[in-house]
Amino acid sequence: MLGGFAFLSTFVVGGLVYGAGQLGWCYPLGLLASLTFGALISATDPVSVLAVFQALGVKVDLFSMVFGESVLNDAVSIVLFRSILDFYLDDFYAQMHLPRVLLSFATIATVSILVGWATAALSALVFKWLRMAHHEEGDTHLREAALFWCFSYLSFVVAEVAQLSGIVSTLFAGIFMARYVTPNLTRRGLRLCAQLYRVLALLADTMVFLLVGMAIVVYYNECEVSHT
C-alpha cells in the first residue's frame, strides 16, 4: 500500500529503539520520543535512485511509481511526526494516547487530501471557464503557467494555514490537476508548465543538498568553538 512503509516503519523503529533502551543496549528514550525518532527517519530519499533511473532511461511508469511512493512516504512520515508531537507536552501512555495519535494522523491525512482535491477541482473549473485552450495567440501560455502555479501553491498554503499537511495536499492536488486541468491548457502552456516545474524541482533539490552540506560544516564549527 502506498505510504504503508513509512507508517509501519515508524512503529517498528520506534518500538525497537524503545525496547533497546529499556534493555540497556542504547540510550533509553521514552515511548513518545522513540516514536518521534521513528517517524523522523522513516522518510525515504529517492534522489540518487531517480537520478540513476533518469541516466539509464528507464520506463516512465517505473520512474513515476518510485517517485510517487517516496513522496507519499515522506508525506506520511511528516503527518505522523506532527501527530505524535501534539502529545509531547503530556505524559504519554500508549494505551491512552496511541489511539489519539492514529486518529489525529487519519484526520490530518484525510482532510489534507480533500483540500488538495477541492483546490484541483476549483482550478479545473476556472481553466474550463476561461477556455484558454482555444486561444493560442499572444502570451496566453504565460498566463496559463502563472495561474497553474498559483492554484498549485494555493493547495499548500490552505493546508498549512489550517494546520494540516501541505505536502499531502499538494501531492493530491497535482495528481488531480494532471488529470483534469492539463486537458484545458494550450500546447505551448503545457510545455511551459512542464519545463518550469522541472527547473523549479531541480533548483529545490540543489538548494536542499546545499543547505544540508552547509549545515554540517556550520554545526561542526560550532561544536569545535563550544569545546574550546
Short mmCIF file of C-alpha atoms in Angstrom, two decimals:
data_model
loop_
_atom_site.label_atom_id
_atom_site.label_comp_id
_atom_site.label_asym_id
_atom_site.label_seq_id
_atom_site.Cartn_x
_atom_site.Cartn_y
_atom_site.Cartn_z
CA MET A 1 0.00 0.00 0.00
CA LEU A 2 1.31 3.47 -0.89
CA GLY A 3 2.67 5.17 2.19
CA GLY A 4 2.34 2.00 4.26
CA PHE A 5 6.10 1.56 4.52
CA ALA A 6 6.56 4.84 6.40
CA PHE A 7 3.60 4.08 8.68
CA LEU A 8 4.88 0.61 9.54
CA SER A 9 8.50 1.74 9.79
CA THR A 10 7.60 4.44 12.32
CA PHE A 11 6.18 1.97 14.82
CA VAL A 12 8.74 -0.78 14.13
CA VAL A 13 11.75 1.52 14.50
CA GLY A 14 10.17 3.35 17.43
CA GLY A 15 9.42 0.07 19.20
CA LEU A 16 12.95 -1.27 18.59
CA VAL A 17 14.56 1.93 19.90
CA TYR A 18 12.33 1.91 22.97
CA GLY A 19 12.96 -1.77 23.64
CA ALA A 20 16.73 -1.44 23.16
CA GLY A 21 16.78 1.46 25.57
CA GLN A 22 14.87 -0.48 28.22
CA LEU A 23 17.36 -3.35 27.86
CA GLY A 24 20.33 -1.01 28.24
CA TRP A 25 21.61 -1.52 24.70
CA CYS A 26 21.39 2.18 23.88
CA TYR A 27 20.43 5.48 25.47
CA PRO A 28 16.97 4.96 26.97
CA LEU A 29 14.23 7.02 25.35
CA GLY A 30 10.60 7.30 26.31
CA LEU A 31 7.95 5.74 24.11
CA LEU A 32 6.89 9.09 22.67
CA ALA A 33 10.49 10.11 21.90
CA SER A 34 11.12 6.72 20.30
CA LEU A 35 8.06 7.04 18.06
CA THR A 36 9.09 10.59 17.15
CA PHE A 37 12.51 9.31 16.14
CA GLY A 38 10.90 6.50 14.14
CA ALA A 39 8.71 8.96 12.23
CA LEU A 40 11.67 11.26 11.61
CA ILE A 41 13.84 8.65 9.89
CA SER A 42 11.06 6.79 8.07
CA ALA A 43 11.03 9.25 5.18
CA THR A 44 12.80 7.89 2.11
CA ASP A 45 15.20 9.84 -0.12
CA PRO A 46 14.93 8.63 -3.74
CA VAL A 47 17.01 11.40 -5.30
CA SER A 48 20.01 9.19 -6.10
CA VAL A 49 17.80 6.32 -7.33
CA LEU A 50 15.79 8.63 -9.56
CA ALA A 51 18.99 10.18 -10.92
CA VAL A 52 20.23 6.70 -11.90
CA PHE A 53 16.85 5.88 -13.44
CA GLN A 54 16.96 9.06 -15.48
CA ALA A 55 20.51 8.35 -16.66
CA LEU A 56 19.57 4.81 -17.68
CA GLY A 57 16.41 5.96 -19.41
CA VAL A 58 14.06 3.56 -17.60
CA LYS A 59 10.38 3.47 -18.42
CA VAL A 60 8.30 6.40 -17.24
CA ASP A 61 5.93 4.10 -15.33
CA LEU A 62 8.74 2.74 -13.11
CA PHE A 63 10.12 6.23 -12.55
CA SER A 64 6.65 7.52 -11.58
CA MET A 65 5.98 4.60 -9.22
CA VAL A 66 9.25 5.06 -7.31
CA PHE A 67 8.83 8.82 -7.17
CA GLY A 68 5.19 8.65 -6.08
CA GLU A 69 5.88 6.04 -3.40
CA SER A 70 8.78 8.05 -1.97
CA VAL A 71 6.82 11.31 -1.93
CA LEU A 72 3.84 9.66 -0.26
CA ASN A 73 6.14 8.02 2.30
CA ASP A 74 7.59 11.45 3.07
CA ALA A 75 4.09 12.84 3.46
CA VAL A 76 3.03 10.02 5.80
CA SER A 77 6.19 10.49 7.88
CA ILE A 78 5.59 14.23 8.23
CA VAL A 79 1.95 13.76 9.21
CA LEU A 80 2.88 11.09 11.76
CA PHE A 81 5.66 13.29 13.14
CA ARG A 82 3.24 16.17 13.63
CA SER A 83 0.56 13.95 15.14
CA ILE A 84 2.97 12.46 17.67
CA LEU A 85 4.41 15.87 18.62
CA ASP A 86 0.92 17.03 19.59
CA PHE A 87 1.26 14.85 22.70
CA TYR A 88 4.84 15.84 23.52
CA LEU A 89 3.97 18.10 26.44
CA ASP A 90 1.71 15.50 28.08
CA ASP A 91 2.66 12.34 29.95
CA PHE A 92 2.46 9.73 27.22
CA TYR A 93 0.65 6.46 27.91
CA ALA A 94 0.44 4.05 24.98
CA GLN A 95 -2.93 2.57 25.88
CA MET A 96 -4.48 6.04 26.13
CA HIS A 97 -2.63 8.18 23.60
CA LEU A 98 -1.82 5.82 20.71
CA PRO A 99 -5.46 5.71 19.54
CA ARG A 100 -5.47 9.53 19.64
CA VAL A 101 -2.24 9.63 17.61
CA LEU A 102 -3.74 7.32 14.97
CA LEU A 103 -6.98 9.34 14.92
CA SER A 104 -5.03 12.59 14.55
CA PHE A 105 -2.99 11.06 11.73
CA ALA A 106 -6.08 9.83 9.90
CA THR A 107 -7.82 13.19 10.31
CA ILE A 108 -4.89 15.28 9.07
CA ALA A 109 -4.21 12.97 6.12
CA THR A 110 -7.87 12.75 5.05
CA VAL A 111 -8.62 16.47 5.32
CA SER A 112 -5.36 17.33 3.54
CA ILE A 113 -6.34 15.07 0.64
CA LEU A 114 -9.77 16.75 0.50
CA VAL A 115 -8.13 20.20 0.45
CA GLY A 116 -5.91 19.13 -2.46
CA TRP A 117 -8.88 17.66 -4.32
CA ALA A 118 -11.01 20.77 -3.76
CA THR A 119 -8.22 23.06 -5.00
CA ALA A 120 -7.72 20.91 -8.10
CA ALA A 121 -11.48 20.87 -8.78
CA LEU A 122 -11.62 24.65 -8.47
CA SER A 123 -8.67 25.07 -10.83
CA ALA A 124 -10.26 22.71 -13.37
CA LEU A 125 -13.48 24.73 -13.32
CA VAL A 126 -11.59 28.02 -13.69
CA PHE A 127 -9.50 26.79 -16.63
CA LYS A 128 -12.56 25.31 -18.30
CA TRP A 129 -14.50 28.54 -17.83
CA LEU A 130 -11.65 30.70 -19.18
CA ARG A 131 -11.35 28.46 -22.29
CA MET A 132 -7.67 29.35 -22.72
CA ALA A 133 -7.08 26.18 -24.75
CA HIS A 134 -8.99 27.80 -27.60
CA HIS A 135 -6.63 30.79 -27.75
CA GLU A 136 -3.04 30.12 -28.81
CA GLU A 137 -2.19 33.71 -29.69
CA GLY A 138 -0.18 36.21 -27.68
CA ASP A 139 1.07 35.43 -24.21
CA THR A 140 -1.79 33.12 -23.25
CA HIS A 141 0.68 30.37 -22.33
CA LEU A 142 2.36 32.71 -19.82
CA ARG A 143 -0.93 33.45 -18.09
CA GLU A 144 -1.73 29.74 -18.05
CA ALA A 145 1.59 28.88 -16.38
CA ALA A 146 1.17 31.63 -13.80
CA LEU A 147 -2.40 30.59 -12.98
CA PHE A 148 -1.43 26.92 -12.85
CA TRP A 149 1.34 27.70 -10.36
CA CYS A 150 -0.98 29.86 -8.23
CA PHE A 151 -3.51 27.03 -7.82
CA SER A 152 -0.72 24.56 -7.05
CA TYR A 153 0.68 26.82 -4.35
CA LEU A 154 -2.82 27.59 -3.04
CA SER A 155 -3.31 23.94 -2.09
CA PHE A 156 -0.15 24.08 0.02
CA VAL A 157 -0.99 27.41 1.68
CA VAL A 158 -4.55 26.46 2.60
CA ALA A 159 -3.42 23.18 4.18
CA GLU A 160 -0.60 24.80 6.16
CA VAL A 161 -2.80 27.63 7.44
CA ALA A 162 -5.33 25.03 8.60
CA GLN A 163 -2.54 23.15 10.48
CA LEU A 164 -2.75 20.26 8.04
CA SER A 165 -0.10 18.74 5.77
CA GLY A 166 0.85 20.94 2.84
CA ILE A 167 2.85 18.21 1.12
CA VAL A 168 -0.10 15.77 1.16
CA SER A 169 -2.47 18.44 -0.12
CA THR A 170 -0.07 19.50 -2.90
CA LEU A 171 0.62 15.90 -3.91
CA PHE A 172 -3.03 15.04 -4.43
CA ALA A 173 -3.78 18.41 -5.98
CA GLY A 174 -1.05 17.66 -8.53
CA ILE A 175 -2.50 14.21 -9.24
CA PHE A 176 -5.97 15.59 -9.92
CA MET A 177 -4.73 18.66 -11.80
CA ALA A 178 -2.64 16.47 -14.11
CA ARG A 179 -5.79 14.54 -14.96
CA TYR A 180 -8.42 17.28 -15.16
CA VAL A 181 -6.61 20.61 -15.68
CA THR A 182 -3.93 19.84 -18.27
CA PRO A 183 -6.50 18.98 -20.99
CA ASN A 184 -7.65 22.61 -20.75
CA LEU A 185 -4.16 24.02 -21.38
CA THR A 186 -2.80 25.12 -24.72
CA ARG A 187 0.09 23.13 -26.19
CA ARG A 188 2.51 25.97 -25.51
CA GLY A 189 1.19 26.38 -21.99
CA LEU A 190 1.55 22.66 -21.28
CA ARG A 191 5.16 22.65 -22.49
CA LEU A 192 5.95 25.78 -20.49
CA CYS A 193 4.45 24.31 -17.28
CA ALA A 194 6.41 21.08 -17.72
CA GLN A 195 9.69 22.91 -18.28
CA LEU A 196 9.04 25.40 -15.49
CA TYR A 197 8.32 22.70 -12.92
CA ARG A 198 11.39 20.73 -13.96
CA VAL A 199 13.54 23.80 -13.38
CA LEU A 200 11.92 24.52 -10.01
CA ALA A 201 12.30 20.88 -8.93
CA LEU A 202 15.98 20.86 -9.88
CA LEU A 203 16.53 24.16 -8.09
CA ALA A 204 14.78 22.85 -4.95
CA ASP A 205 16.87 19.64 -4.91
CA THR A 206 20.06 21.66 -5.34
CA MET A 207 19.14 24.04 -2.52
CA VAL A 208 18.32 21.17 -0.16
CA PHE A 209 21.67 19.48 -0.73
CA LEU A 210 23.45 22.83 -0.47
CA LEU A 211 21.78 23.69 2.83
CA VAL A 212 22.42 20.21 4.26
CA GLY A 213 26.10 20.45 3.33
CA MET A 214 26.41 23.94 4.80
CA ALA A 215 24.59 22.86 7.99
CA ILE A 216 27.08 20.03 8.56
CA VAL A 217 30.06 22.40 8.27
CA VAL A 218 28.46 25.09 10.42
CA TYR A 219 27.41 22.59 13.09
CA TYR A 220 30.92 21.08 13.16
CA ASN A 221 32.49 24.53 13.59
CA GLU A 222 30.06 25.41 16.37
CA CYS A 223 30.94 22.18 18.19
CA GLU A 224 34.65 23.00 17.95
CA VAL A 225 34.06 26.51 19.27
CA SER A 226 31.95 25.26 22.16
CA HIS A 227 34.60 22.70 23.17
CA THR A 228 37.34 25.33 23.16
#
